[in-house]
Short mmCIF file of C-alpha atoms in Angstrom, two decimals:
data_model
loop_
_atom_site.label_atom_id
_atom_site.label_comp_id
_atom_site.label_asym_id
_atom_site.label_seq_id
_atom_site.Cartn_x
_atom_site.Cartn_y
_atom_site.Cartn_z
CA MET A 19 -11.67 11.38 -15.23
CA MET A 20 -11.97 8.21 -17.25
CA THR A 21 -12.59 5.13 -15.19
CA GLY A 22 -11.45 1.56 -15.81
CA ILE A 23 -7.90 2.44 -16.95
CA PRO A 24 -5.24 1.51 -14.44
CA PRO A 25 -2.45 4.06 -13.76
CA ILE A 26 0.70 3.71 -15.87
CA THR A 27 3.74 2.40 -13.96
CA PRO A 28 7.34 2.02 -15.21
CA MET A 29 7.20 -1.76 -14.64
CA MET A 30 4.22 -2.39 -16.97
CA PRO A 31 5.00 -4.93 -19.71
CA GLY A 32 5.30 -3.65 -23.24
CA LEU A 33 6.62 -0.17 -22.33
CA GLY A 34 10.26 -1.15 -22.76
CA ILE A 35 11.33 0.66 -19.58
CA VAL A 36 14.25 -1.05 -17.80
CA PRO A 37 13.88 -1.26 -14.01
CA PRO A 38 16.38 0.78 -12.01
CA PRO A 39 19.65 -1.02 -11.19
CA ILE A 40 20.09 -2.64 -7.78
CA PRO A 41 22.50 -0.67 -5.58
CA PRO A 42 25.58 -2.63 -4.47
CA ASP A 43 24.87 -2.14 -0.74
CA MET A 44 21.42 -3.73 -0.95
CA PRO A 45 21.46 -7.54 -0.22
CA VAL A 46 20.28 -9.77 -3.10
CA VAL A 47 17.11 -11.71 -2.23
CA LYS A 48 17.43 -15.33 -3.44
CA GLU A 49 14.40 -17.50 -4.19
CA ILE A 50 13.58 -21.18 -3.60
CA ILE A 51 14.68 -23.45 -6.46
CA HIS A 52 12.55 -26.54 -7.16
CA CYS A 53 14.10 -29.50 -8.94
CA LYS A 54 12.63 -32.97 -9.79
CA SER A 55 14.33 -34.85 -6.96
CA CYS A 56 15.26 -32.05 -4.52
CA THR A 57 14.55 -28.53 -3.35
CA LEU A 58 17.05 -25.70 -2.72
CA PHE A 59 16.27 -23.20 0.07
CA PRO A 60 18.06 -19.80 -0.05
CA PRO A 61 20.32 -18.61 2.81
CA ASN A 62 19.52 -15.72 5.13
CA PRO A 63 19.94 -12.50 3.10
CA ASN A 64 21.35 -10.63 6.11
CA LEU A 65 24.31 -13.03 6.45
CA PRO A 66 27.60 -12.03 4.75
CA PRO A 67 28.38 -13.70 1.41
CA PRO A 68 30.34 -16.96 1.65
CA ALA A 69 34.14 -16.64 1.41
CA THR A 70 35.90 -17.80 -1.74
CA ARG A 71 39.53 -18.38 -2.63
CA GLU A 72 41.40 -16.40 -5.31
CA ARG A 73 40.20 -17.25 -8.79
CA PRO A 74 42.81 -19.22 -10.78
CA PRO A 75 43.49 -18.13 -14.38
CA GLY A 76 41.13 -19.78 -16.88
CA CYS A 77 39.09 -21.46 -14.11
CA LYS A 78 36.29 -23.77 -15.38
CA THR A 79 36.16 -26.17 -12.40
CA VAL A 80 34.32 -25.65 -9.09
CA PHE A 81 34.48 -27.39 -5.74
CA VAL A 82 31.07 -28.31 -4.27
CA GLY A 83 30.95 -29.27 -0.58
CA GLY A 84 28.13 -29.95 1.91
CA LEU A 85 26.29 -32.47 -0.26
CA PRO A 86 23.77 -34.79 1.48
CA GLU A 87 25.03 -38.29 2.23
CA ASN A 88 22.33 -39.85 0.06
CA GLY A 89 23.07 -37.47 -2.83
CA THR A 90 23.88 -39.16 -6.13
CA GLU A 91 25.64 -37.97 -9.26
CA GLN A 92 22.25 -37.71 -10.98
CA ILE A 93 21.06 -35.20 -8.34
CA ILE A 94 24.29 -33.14 -8.73
CA VAL A 95 23.75 -33.02 -12.51
CA GLU A 96 20.10 -32.06 -11.98
CA VAL A 97 21.09 -29.13 -9.70
CA PHE A 98 24.13 -27.75 -11.59
CA GLU A 99 23.12 -28.33 -15.23
CA GLN A 100 21.07 -25.13 -14.91
CA CYS A 101 24.42 -23.22 -14.80
CA GLY A 102 25.68 -24.59 -18.13
CA GLU A 103 27.08 -27.59 -19.95
CA ILE A 104 28.90 -29.99 -17.62
CA ILE A 105 31.96 -31.76 -19.08
CA ALA A 106 32.99 -33.92 -16.11
CA ILE A 107 32.04 -34.68 -12.48
CA ARG A 108 34.45 -36.23 -9.97
CA LYS A 109 32.48 -37.26 -6.86
CA SER A 110 34.06 -38.24 -3.57
CA LYS A 111 32.69 -40.45 -0.78
CA LYS A 112 33.05 -37.60 1.73
CA ASN A 113 30.10 -35.48 0.56
CA PHE A 114 31.95 -33.23 -1.91
CA CYS A 115 32.73 -33.23 -5.63
CA HIS A 116 34.45 -31.32 -8.45
CA ILE A 117 32.47 -30.16 -11.48
CA ARG A 118 34.11 -28.98 -14.73
CA PHE A 119 32.04 -26.73 -17.03
CA ALA A 120 32.44 -25.98 -20.73
CA GLU A 121 32.97 -22.17 -20.33
CA GLU A 122 34.39 -19.85 -17.67
CA TYR A 123 31.24 -17.75 -17.17
CA MET A 124 29.32 -20.88 -16.03
CA VAL A 125 31.50 -20.96 -12.89
CA ASP A 126 30.02 -17.62 -11.77
CA LYS A 127 26.51 -19.05 -12.10
CA ALA A 128 27.52 -22.05 -10.01
CA LEU A 129 28.91 -19.76 -7.28
CA TYR A 130 25.45 -18.23 -6.99
CA LEU A 131 24.22 -21.50 -5.42
CA SER A 132 26.77 -21.30 -2.59
CA GLY A 133 24.99 -21.18 0.79
CA TYR A 134 21.75 -22.86 -0.37
CA ARG A 135 20.32 -25.66 1.83
CA ILE A 136 19.44 -28.81 -0.18
CA ARG A 137 16.74 -31.29 0.76
CA LEU A 138 16.05 -34.52 -1.14
CA GLY A 139 12.33 -34.93 -1.82
CA SER A 140 10.21 -34.15 1.27
CA SER A 141 12.36 -36.08 3.75
CA THR A 142 13.80 -34.22 6.75
CA ASP A 143 16.35 -36.93 7.52
CA LYS A 144 19.87 -35.68 8.21
CA LYS A 145 21.28 -37.90 5.48
CA ASP A 146 18.92 -36.27 2.94
CA THR A 147 19.87 -32.61 3.75
CA GLY A 148 22.98 -30.47 3.45
CA ARG A 149 24.28 -26.94 2.93
CA LEU A 150 26.09 -26.33 -0.38
CA HIS A 151 29.48 -24.59 -0.44
CA VAL A 152 30.71 -23.72 -3.96
CA ASP A 153 34.24 -22.37 -4.54
CA PHE A 154 36.87 -22.03 -7.28
CA ALA A 155 39.08 -25.08 -7.83
CA GLN A 156 42.53 -25.41 -9.38
CA ALA A 157 42.71 -27.88 -12.28
CA ARG A 158 45.62 -28.71 -14.55
CA ASP A 159 43.35 -28.98 -17.58
CA ASP A 160 42.01 -25.43 -17.01
CA LEU A 161 45.52 -24.00 -16.63
CA TYR A 162 46.76 -25.80 -19.76
CA GLU A 163 43.83 -24.56 -21.87
CA TRP A 164 44.30 -21.01 -20.53
CA GLU A 165 48.03 -21.04 -21.38
CA CYS A 166 47.29 -22.36 -24.89
CA LYS A 167 44.76 -19.58 -25.35
CA GLN A 168 47.24 -16.93 -24.15
CA ARG A 169 49.92 -18.24 -26.52
CA MET A 170 47.46 -18.13 -29.40
CA LEU A 171 46.51 -14.52 -28.55
CA ALA A 172 50.22 -13.59 -28.34
CA ARG A 173 50.83 -15.16 -31.78
CA GLU A 174 47.91 -13.20 -33.21
CA GLU A 175 49.21 -9.97 -31.64
CA ARG A 176 52.72 -10.55 -33.04
CA HIS A 177 51.28 -11.29 -36.47
CA ARG A 178 49.16 -8.14 -36.33
CA ARG A 179 52.16 -6.01 -35.32
CA ARG A 180 54.33 -7.50 -38.05
CA MET A 181 51.66 -6.81 -40.67
CA GLU A 182 51.35 -3.23 -39.38
CA GLU A 183 55.13 -2.71 -39.50
CA GLU A 184 55.31 -4.11 -43.02
CA ARG A 185 52.49 -1.82 -44.05
CA LEU A 186 54.23 1.27 -42.62
CA HIS A 187 57.77 0.25 -43.71
CA PRO A 188 59.17 2.59 -46.37
CA PRO A 189 59.77 0.99 -49.74
CA SER A 190 63.29 -0.14 -50.55
CA PRO A 191 65.31 2.07 -52.90
CA PRO A 192 65.50 0.84 -56.48
CA PRO A 193 68.64 -1.20 -57.26
CA VAL A 194 71.49 0.57 -59.01
CA VAL A 195 71.70 -0.43 -62.66
CA HIS A 196 74.85 -2.09 -64.02
CA TYR A 197 77.38 -0.04 -65.92
CA SER A 198 77.06 0.29 -69.67
CA ASP A 199 77.84 3.00 -72.20
CA HIS A 200 74.16 3.89 -72.52
CA GLU A 201 73.69 4.14 -68.71
CA CYS A 202 76.93 6.10 -68.50
CA SER A 203 75.61 8.73 -70.91
CA ILE A 204 72.34 8.98 -68.92
CA VAL A 205 74.22 9.46 -65.62
CA ALA A 206 76.49 12.06 -67.24
CA GLU A 207 73.42 14.07 -68.31
CA LYS A 208 71.92 13.75 -64.82
CA LEU A 209 75.13 15.02 -63.23
CA LYS A 210 74.68 18.28 -65.14
CA ASP A 211 71.12 18.69 -63.78
CA ASP A 212 70.93 20.21 -60.28
CA SER A 213 67.68 18.45 -59.37
CA LYS A 214 68.99 14.96 -60.28
CA PHE A 215 72.58 15.46 -59.11
CA SER A 216 72.25 13.50 -55.80
CA GLU A 217 70.81 10.41 -57.50
CA ALA A 218 73.46 10.48 -60.25
CA VAL A 219 76.33 10.89 -57.75
CA GLN A 220 75.07 7.88 -55.78
CA THR A 221 75.06 5.80 -58.98
CA LEU A 222 78.58 6.98 -59.84
CA LEU A 223 79.80 6.09 -56.35
CA THR A 224 78.27 2.60 -56.58
CA TRP A 225 79.90 1.95 -59.97
CA ILE A 226 83.33 3.03 -58.69
CA GLU A 227 83.00 0.84 -55.59
CA ARG A 228 81.90 -2.15 -57.72
CA GLY A 229 85.12 -1.87 -59.72
CA GLU A 230 83.62 -0.78 -63.04
CA VAL A 231 86.60 1.54 -63.72
CA ASN A 232 89.05 0.03 -66.21
CA ARG A 233 91.33 1.23 -68.96
CA ARG A 234 88.48 1.31 -71.52
CA SER A 235 85.99 3.21 -69.31
CA ALA A 236 88.48 5.47 -67.48
CA ASN A 237 87.83 8.48 -69.77
CA ASN A 238 84.07 8.24 -69.23
CA PHE A 239 84.51 8.07 -65.47
CA TYR A 240 86.95 11.01 -65.56
CA SER A 241 84.41 13.14 -67.44
CA MET A 242 81.70 12.23 -64.88
CA ILE A 243 84.02 13.09 -61.97
CA GLN A 244 84.81 16.39 -63.71
CA SER A 245 81.06 17.10 -63.99
CA ALA A 246 80.71 16.38 -60.24
CA ASN A 247 83.58 18.78 -59.54
CA SER A 248 81.82 21.56 -61.45
CA HIS A 249 79.06 21.52 -58.82
CA VAL A 250 81.51 22.65 -56.12
CA ARG A 251 81.18 26.30 -57.19
CA ARG A 252 77.37 26.03 -57.07
CA LEU A 253 77.49 24.55 -53.56
CA VAL A 254 79.85 27.32 -52.40
CA ASN A 255 77.50 29.97 -53.78
CA GLU A 256 74.54 28.30 -52.06
CA LYS A 257 76.44 28.27 -48.78
CA ALA A 258 77.30 31.95 -49.18
CA ALA A 259 73.63 32.76 -49.83
CA HIS A 260 72.58 30.82 -46.74
CA GLU A 261 75.24 32.58 -44.66
CA LYS A 262 73.94 35.94 -45.90
CA ASP A 263 70.39 34.95 -44.90
CA MET A 264 71.71 33.88 -41.50
CA GLU A 265 73.49 37.20 -41.00
CA GLU A 266 70.32 39.10 -41.93
CA ALA A 267 68.31 36.96 -39.51
CA LYS A 268 70.93 37.60 -36.77
CA GLU A 269 70.75 41.35 -37.39
CA LYS A 270 66.95 41.26 -37.30
CA PHE A 271 67.01 39.24 -34.08
CA LYS A 272 69.50 41.67 -32.52
CA GLN A 273 67.31 44.66 -33.40
CA ALA A 274 64.19 42.94 -32.01
CA LEU A 275 66.09 42.02 -28.84
CA SER A 276 67.24 45.63 -28.44
CA GLY A 277 63.63 46.81 -28.73
CA ILE A 278 62.51 44.26 -26.15
CA LEU A 279 65.29 45.39 -23.80
CA ILE A 280 64.21 49.03 -24.14
CA GLN A 281 60.64 48.06 -23.19
CA PHE A 282 61.94 46.02 -20.22
CA GLU A 283 63.94 49.05 -19.06
CA GLN A 284 60.78 51.19 -19.25
CA ILE A 285 58.78 48.60 -17.25
CA VAL A 286 61.53 48.36 -14.59
CA ALA A 287 61.61 52.18 -14.41
CA VAL A 288 57.83 52.14 -13.77
CA TYR A 289 58.31 49.66 -10.90
CA HIS A 290 61.16 51.71 -9.41
CA SER A 291 59.16 54.95 -9.57
CA ALA A 292 56.18 53.16 -7.95
CA SER A 293 58.53 51.97 -5.15
CA LYS A 294 59.47 55.51 -4.18
CA GLN A 295 58.05 56.94 -0.95
CA LYS A 296 55.74 59.41 -2.67
CA ALA A 297 53.67 56.64 -4.34
CA TRP A 298 54.62 53.62 -2.19
CA ASP A 299 52.69 54.81 0.92
CA HIS A 300 49.37 54.84 -0.93
CA PHE A 301 49.47 51.12 -1.89
CA THR A 302 48.17 48.31 0.31
CA LYS A 303 50.42 45.61 1.72
CA ALA A 304 49.30 43.02 -0.89
CA GLN A 305 49.77 45.53 -3.73
CA ARG A 306 53.30 46.37 -2.50
CA LYS A 307 54.16 42.66 -2.36
CA ASN A 308 52.90 42.11 -5.93
CA ILE A 309 54.82 45.16 -7.21
CA SER A 310 58.03 43.91 -5.56
CA VAL A 311 57.61 40.41 -7.06
CA TRP A 312 56.87 41.85 -10.52
CA CYS A 313 59.89 44.16 -10.30
CA LYS A 314 62.17 41.27 -9.34
CA GLN A 315 60.87 39.07 -12.20
CA ALA A 316 61.20 41.88 -14.75
CA GLU A 317 64.79 42.61 -13.62
CA GLU A 318 65.76 38.93 -13.88
CA ILE A 319 64.31 38.61 -17.41
CA ARG A 320 65.92 41.95 -18.37
CA ASN A 321 69.32 40.75 -17.16
CA ILE A 322 68.98 37.44 -19.07
CA HIS A 323 68.13 39.26 -22.32
CA ASN A 324 70.89 41.78 -21.72
CA ASP A 325 73.45 38.99 -21.26
CA GLU A 326 72.23 37.36 -24.48
CA LEU A 327 72.56 40.63 -26.40
CA MET A 328 76.04 41.23 -24.97
CA GLY A 329 77.04 37.70 -25.98
CA ILE A 330 75.89 38.37 -29.57
CA ARG A 331 77.83 41.62 -29.67
CA ARG A 332 80.90 39.90 -28.21
CA GLU A 333 80.73 37.27 -30.96
CA GLU A 334 80.42 39.97 -33.59
CA GLU A 335 83.43 41.79 -32.17
CA MET A 336 85.43 38.55 -32.29
CA GLU A 337 84.45 38.05 -35.93
CA MET A 338 85.22 41.62 -36.96
CA SER A 339 88.51 42.40 -38.63
CA ASP A 340 91.18 44.63 -37.08
CA ASP A 341 90.28 47.60 -39.28
CA GLU A 342 86.62 47.65 -38.14
CA ILE A 343 87.43 47.88 -34.42
CA GLU A 344 87.23 51.50 -33.22
CA GLU A 345 89.89 52.67 -30.80
CA THR A 346 88.05 54.58 -28.08
CA THR A 347 90.51 54.90 -25.17
CA GLU A 348 94.26 54.57 -24.76
CA THR A 349 94.00 51.24 -22.92
CA LYS A 350 91.81 49.82 -25.68
CA GLU A 351 94.29 51.03 -28.28
CA THR A 352 97.16 49.17 -26.60
CA GLU A 353 95.19 45.92 -26.22
CA GLU A 354 93.88 46.03 -29.79
CA SER A 355 97.29 46.83 -31.24
CA VAL A 356 98.78 43.87 -29.36
CA SER A 357 96.05 41.54 -30.62
CA GLN A 358 96.49 42.85 -34.17
CA ALA A 359 100.24 42.27 -33.98
CA GLU A 360 99.64 38.68 -32.86
CA ALA A 361 97.13 38.12 -35.67
CA LEU A 362 99.57 39.51 -38.22
CA LYS A 363 102.26 37.19 -36.88
CA GLU A 364 99.97 34.18 -37.30
CA GLU A 365 99.00 35.28 -40.82
CA ASN A 366 102.68 35.81 -41.67
CA ASP A 367 103.53 32.27 -40.52
CA SER A 368 100.61 30.74 -42.45
CA LEU A 369 101.62 32.57 -45.60
CA ARG A 370 105.18 31.31 -45.24
CA TRP A 371 103.92 27.73 -44.88
CA GLN A 372 101.74 28.12 -47.99
CA LEU A 373 104.71 29.54 -49.86
CA ASP A 374 106.86 26.54 -48.90
CA ALA A 375 104.08 24.18 -50.01
CA TYR A 376 103.83 25.90 -53.41
CA ARG A 377 107.60 25.70 -53.84
CA ASN A 378 107.55 21.98 -53.08
CA GLU A 379 104.78 21.45 -55.63
CA VAL A 380 106.69 23.41 -58.26
CA GLU A 381 109.84 21.35 -57.64
CA LEU A 382 107.90 18.08 -57.86
CA LEU A 383 106.30 19.14 -61.13
CA LYS A 384 109.70 20.13 -62.55
CA GLN A 385 111.16 16.76 -61.56
CA GLU A 386 108.25 14.87 -63.15
CA GLN A 387 108.54 16.98 -66.29
CA GLY A 388 112.28 16.30 -66.52
CA LYS A 389 111.96 12.54 -65.89
CA ALA A 390 109.07 11.55 -68.12
CA PRO A 391 107.86 14.01 -70.77
CA ARG A 392 104.40 12.94 -71.94
CA GLU A 393 101.60 14.14 -74.17
CA ASP A 394 100.04 16.37 -71.47
CA ASP A 395 103.11 18.71 -71.29
CA PRO A 396 101.07 21.80 -72.25
CA ASN A 397 98.79 21.15 -69.25
CA LYS A 398 101.81 20.90 -66.96
CA GLU A 399 103.29 24.11 -68.36
CA GLN A 400 99.98 25.83 -67.77
CA GLN A 401 99.86 24.51 -64.20
CA LEU A 402 103.44 25.70 -63.66
CA LYS A 403 102.52 29.18 -64.88
CA LEU A 404 99.49 29.26 -62.58
CA LEU A 405 101.61 28.13 -59.64
CA GLN A 406 104.26 30.74 -60.39
CA GLN A 407 101.59 33.47 -60.57
CA ALA A 408 100.11 32.30 -57.26
CA LEU A 409 103.62 32.26 -55.77
CA GLN A 410 104.26 35.83 -56.88
CA GLY A 411 100.92 36.95 -55.48
CA MET A 412 101.69 35.25 -52.17
CA GLN A 413 105.10 36.95 -52.01
CA GLN A 414 103.55 40.37 -52.65
CA HIS A 415 100.91 39.75 -50.03
CA LEU A 416 103.61 38.61 -47.61
CA LEU A 417 105.57 41.83 -48.17
CA LYS A 418 102.44 43.91 -47.57
CA VAL A 419 101.71 42.02 -44.35
CA GLN A 420 105.29 42.52 -43.14
CA GLU A 421 105.10 46.26 -43.84
CA GLU A 422 101.79 46.52 -42.01
CA TYR A 423 103.25 44.52 -39.12
CA LYS A 424 106.19 46.95 -38.83
CA ARG A 425 103.83 49.93 -38.95
CA LYS A 426 101.65 48.43 -36.21
CA GLU A 427 104.72 47.79 -34.05
CA ALA A 428 105.79 51.44 -34.43
CA GLU A 429 102.27 52.57 -33.47
CA LEU A 430 102.38 50.28 -30.46
CA GLU A 431 105.69 51.76 -29.29
CA LYS A 432 104.30 55.28 -29.72
CA VAL A 433 101.17 54.41 -27.70
CA LYS A 434 103.32 52.94 -24.92
CA ASP A 435 105.42 56.14 -24.77
CA ASP A 436 102.27 58.28 -24.62
CA LYS A 437 100.93 56.11 -21.82
CA LEU A 438 104.14 56.52 -19.78
CA GLN A 439 103.99 60.32 -20.23
CA VAL A 440 100.34 60.40 -19.09
CA GLU A 441 101.19 58.31 -16.01
CA LYS A 442 104.03 60.72 -15.10
CA MET A 443 101.67 63.70 -15.49
CA LEU A 444 99.12 61.98 -13.25
CA GLU A 445 101.75 61.38 -10.56
CA ASN A 446 102.82 65.07 -10.67
CA LEU A 447 99.20 66.19 -10.39
CA LYS A 448 98.65 63.90 -7.39
CA GLU A 449 101.72 65.31 -5.64
CA LYS A 450 100.56 68.89 -6.27
CA GLU A 451 97.08 68.04 -4.99
CA SER A 452 98.47 66.48 -1.77
CA CYS A 453 100.60 69.60 -1.13
CA ALA A 454 97.61 71.86 -1.66
CA THR A 455 95.46 69.87 0.77
CA ARG A 456 98.19 70.07 3.43
CA LEU A 457 98.41 73.87 3.05
CA CYS A 458 94.63 74.22 3.26
CA THR A 459 94.40 72.13 6.43
CA SER A 460 97.20 74.10 8.12
CA SER A 461 95.58 77.42 7.25
CA GLN A 462 92.17 76.25 8.48
CA ASP A 463 93.69 75.11 11.79
CA SER A 464 95.36 78.49 12.36
CA ASP A 465 92.58 80.81 11.18
CA TYR A 466 89.41 79.08 12.28
CA PRO A 467 89.83 77.29 15.62
CA LEU A 468 86.27 78.15 16.60
CA GLU A 469 84.85 76.48 13.50
CA LYS A 470 86.84 73.30 14.27
CA THR A 471 85.44 73.14 17.77
CA LEU A 472 81.95 73.58 16.39
CA ASN A 473 82.45 70.80 13.87
CA SER A 474 83.67 68.39 16.56
CA SER A 475 80.16 68.03 18.01
CA PRO A 476 79.27 65.07 20.30
CA ILE A 477 76.23 64.32 18.06
CA LYS A 478 77.54 62.75 14.85
CA SER A 479 74.37 61.90 12.90
CA GLU A 480 70.69 62.65 12.57
CA ARG A 481 69.83 59.29 14.15
CA GLU A 482 71.75 60.22 17.32
CA ALA A 483 69.93 63.58 17.43
CA LEU A 484 66.57 61.74 17.27
CA LEU A 485 67.68 59.37 20.04
CA VAL A 486 68.69 62.36 22.24
CA GLY A 487 65.27 63.94 21.71
CA ILE A 488 63.38 60.72 22.55
CA ILE A 489 65.53 60.01 25.66
CA SER A 490 65.11 63.64 26.86
CA THR A 491 61.32 63.39 26.54
CA PHE A 492 61.32 60.03 28.36
CA LEU A 493 63.50 61.27 31.27
CA HIS A 494 61.56 64.53 31.49
CA VAL A 495 58.45 62.59 32.55
CA HIS A 496 60.60 60.52 34.99
CA PRO A 497 61.97 63.26 37.31
CA PHE A 498 63.57 60.70 39.67
CA GLY A 499 65.61 59.18 36.83
CA ALA A 500 65.61 55.77 35.13
CA SER A 501 68.11 52.96 34.70
CA ILE A 502 69.77 52.33 31.34
CA GLU A 503 67.87 49.01 30.99
CA TYR A 504 64.52 50.79 31.48
CA ILE A 505 65.46 53.43 28.86
CA CYS A 506 66.60 50.79 26.33
CA SER A 507 63.44 48.69 26.87
CA TYR A 508 61.42 51.77 25.89
CA LEU A 509 63.65 52.40 22.84
CA HIS A 510 63.43 48.74 21.70
CA ARG A 511 59.69 49.26 21.12
CA LEU A 512 60.61 51.84 18.49
CA ASP A 513 63.62 50.03 16.96
CA ASN A 514 64.90 46.52 17.79
CA LYS A 515 68.39 47.29 16.44
CA ILE A 516 69.28 49.84 19.18
CA CYS A 517 72.29 48.70 21.27
CA THR A 518 72.46 49.46 25.03
CA SER A 519 76.19 50.27 24.94
CA ASP A 520 75.69 52.80 22.09
CA VAL A 521 72.91 54.57 24.01
CA GLU A 522 75.00 54.72 27.19
CA CYS A 523 78.02 56.05 25.25
CA LEU A 524 75.84 58.77 23.63
CA MET A 525 74.41 59.88 26.97
CA GLY A 526 77.92 59.91 28.49
CA ARG A 527 79.11 62.30 25.74
CA LEU A 528 76.27 64.78 26.51
CA GLN A 529 77.27 65.76 30.07
CA HIS A 530 75.24 69.01 30.05
CA THR A 531 72.07 67.16 29.04
CA PHE A 532 72.15 63.85 30.99
CA ARG A 533 73.61 63.11 34.42
CA GLN A 534 74.19 59.72 36.07
CA GLU A 535 73.53 59.37 39.82
CA MET A 536 73.74 56.52 42.35
CA THR A 537 70.51 55.91 44.33
CA GLY A 538 69.63 53.40 47.04
CA VAL A 539 71.56 51.84 49.91
CA GLY A 540 73.46 48.54 50.12
CA ALA A 541 71.95 45.82 47.95
CA SER A 542 69.42 48.24 46.37
CA LEU A 543 72.19 50.49 45.04
CA GLU A 544 71.36 51.47 41.43
CA LYS A 545 72.71 53.78 38.73
CA ARG A 546 70.07 56.14 37.32
CA TRP A 547 70.21 58.67 34.52
CA LYS A 548 68.50 62.06 34.94
CA PHE A 549 67.69 64.86 32.50
CA CYS A 550 69.61 68.05 33.36
CA GLY A 551 69.22 69.92 30.10
CA PHE A 552 67.56 72.97 31.62
CA GLU A 553 70.37 73.35 34.17
CA GLY A 554 72.97 73.05 31.39
CA LEU A 555 71.09 75.73 29.40
CA LYS A 556 71.36 78.13 32.35
CA LEU A 557 75.10 77.46 32.72
CA THR A 558 75.78 78.10 29.03
#
């Protein structure tokens, strides 16, 4: 080993290694502070830190108590100027003062000196010594400066937010140009273009609302309105295309939902087959619990999806026309025919109302044509012809609907008659069946009395047969008999739902198997049941 080189430590200068931080539980060791005119001795490190009041907002002023009686303002400045720049000192005659610093962090440095003992020079006189107590102090100047600072920060924050909102604010739309013949021609061309139609319609609407329409520009505006009207057919076609896409999506969703429901049914079938006795006994208790929970969840989700699918089908059935509904049973036929008749009635009424409206329009047009014949008479004649054609078509359609309505009513009457005949046939069949059952019962009573007696057995179910076997075994090992309470206490270990009265009634019905005897004398008198099956076997 090389000699003369000291070992490297983390605290050696020049290595740039920061010493480990002081834990909060460890007390801070304060040192003696030497000044020109006085000396400050640190307090006992084991004592708790001196108590301080709640720090006021923006505090720059401290209260200093425990000063020596002979302490001057020069000594106070000498001690506390180490903490920072002092703005003002207000000293009292009662050994305390207030010191105001330039910044808030200097107050924390001044609080470090709280608890120090001060001694002026080397004198040990009582008037030359004291124990410093430094605490936060409330000052109006500090509060005012802090409030001014907070208001300034709030103004800066509001300004920053306003600048951010202005930066993110969408730009304003360009102003609508004023009407002129040149701009009118441009807007008319845009109205014919599908991509620029919305912008051109907004311009047209603004011009009309401004009052640009007059006798000179009326023809131009009429042509632009006519161009806007030509887009109605395009919009209707677009809507029809979107409706077709929606129907296809509905059909696709319905098919996917049906497939999901089939898979849910298969999963639920798996759970039900696993719950059967053949497989259920081989699972553990935890596995059975999980299977039951999974089965319940799958059934709930299956039911939700099934309801959704049924709702879709119900909506489709409501939207379907009368011709598309299939008549499956007689009851469905009657209900559907009634609903169709009601629908035809409503359609008949609506067609009549439309017919009246067309007639009114035709009369109004005739009156206008008779009162004031103008240049646009050919247009009116054409409109009259169109209205007359529409009126004829409506009348033909109305006649067809009335014929169909009459046919449906005849079908409905026929279905009602068929239903009445079927009900009469059902009643006749029921009467014949009741007569046959009466004859059968009378013949059975006369021919087979032995079979009837055999069927009227005292044991009515397999459960009662099991109870008889268990009670017989129990009483066989109790030759002196047992009370009904003792027997039922034994049976309750096997099944808690067994009733004492039912057991006693069963044993009373089997007189050749069980016998009740009274045992004991006086107060110890007790009813006991005994097994007498072997004796009954000998008698039979």
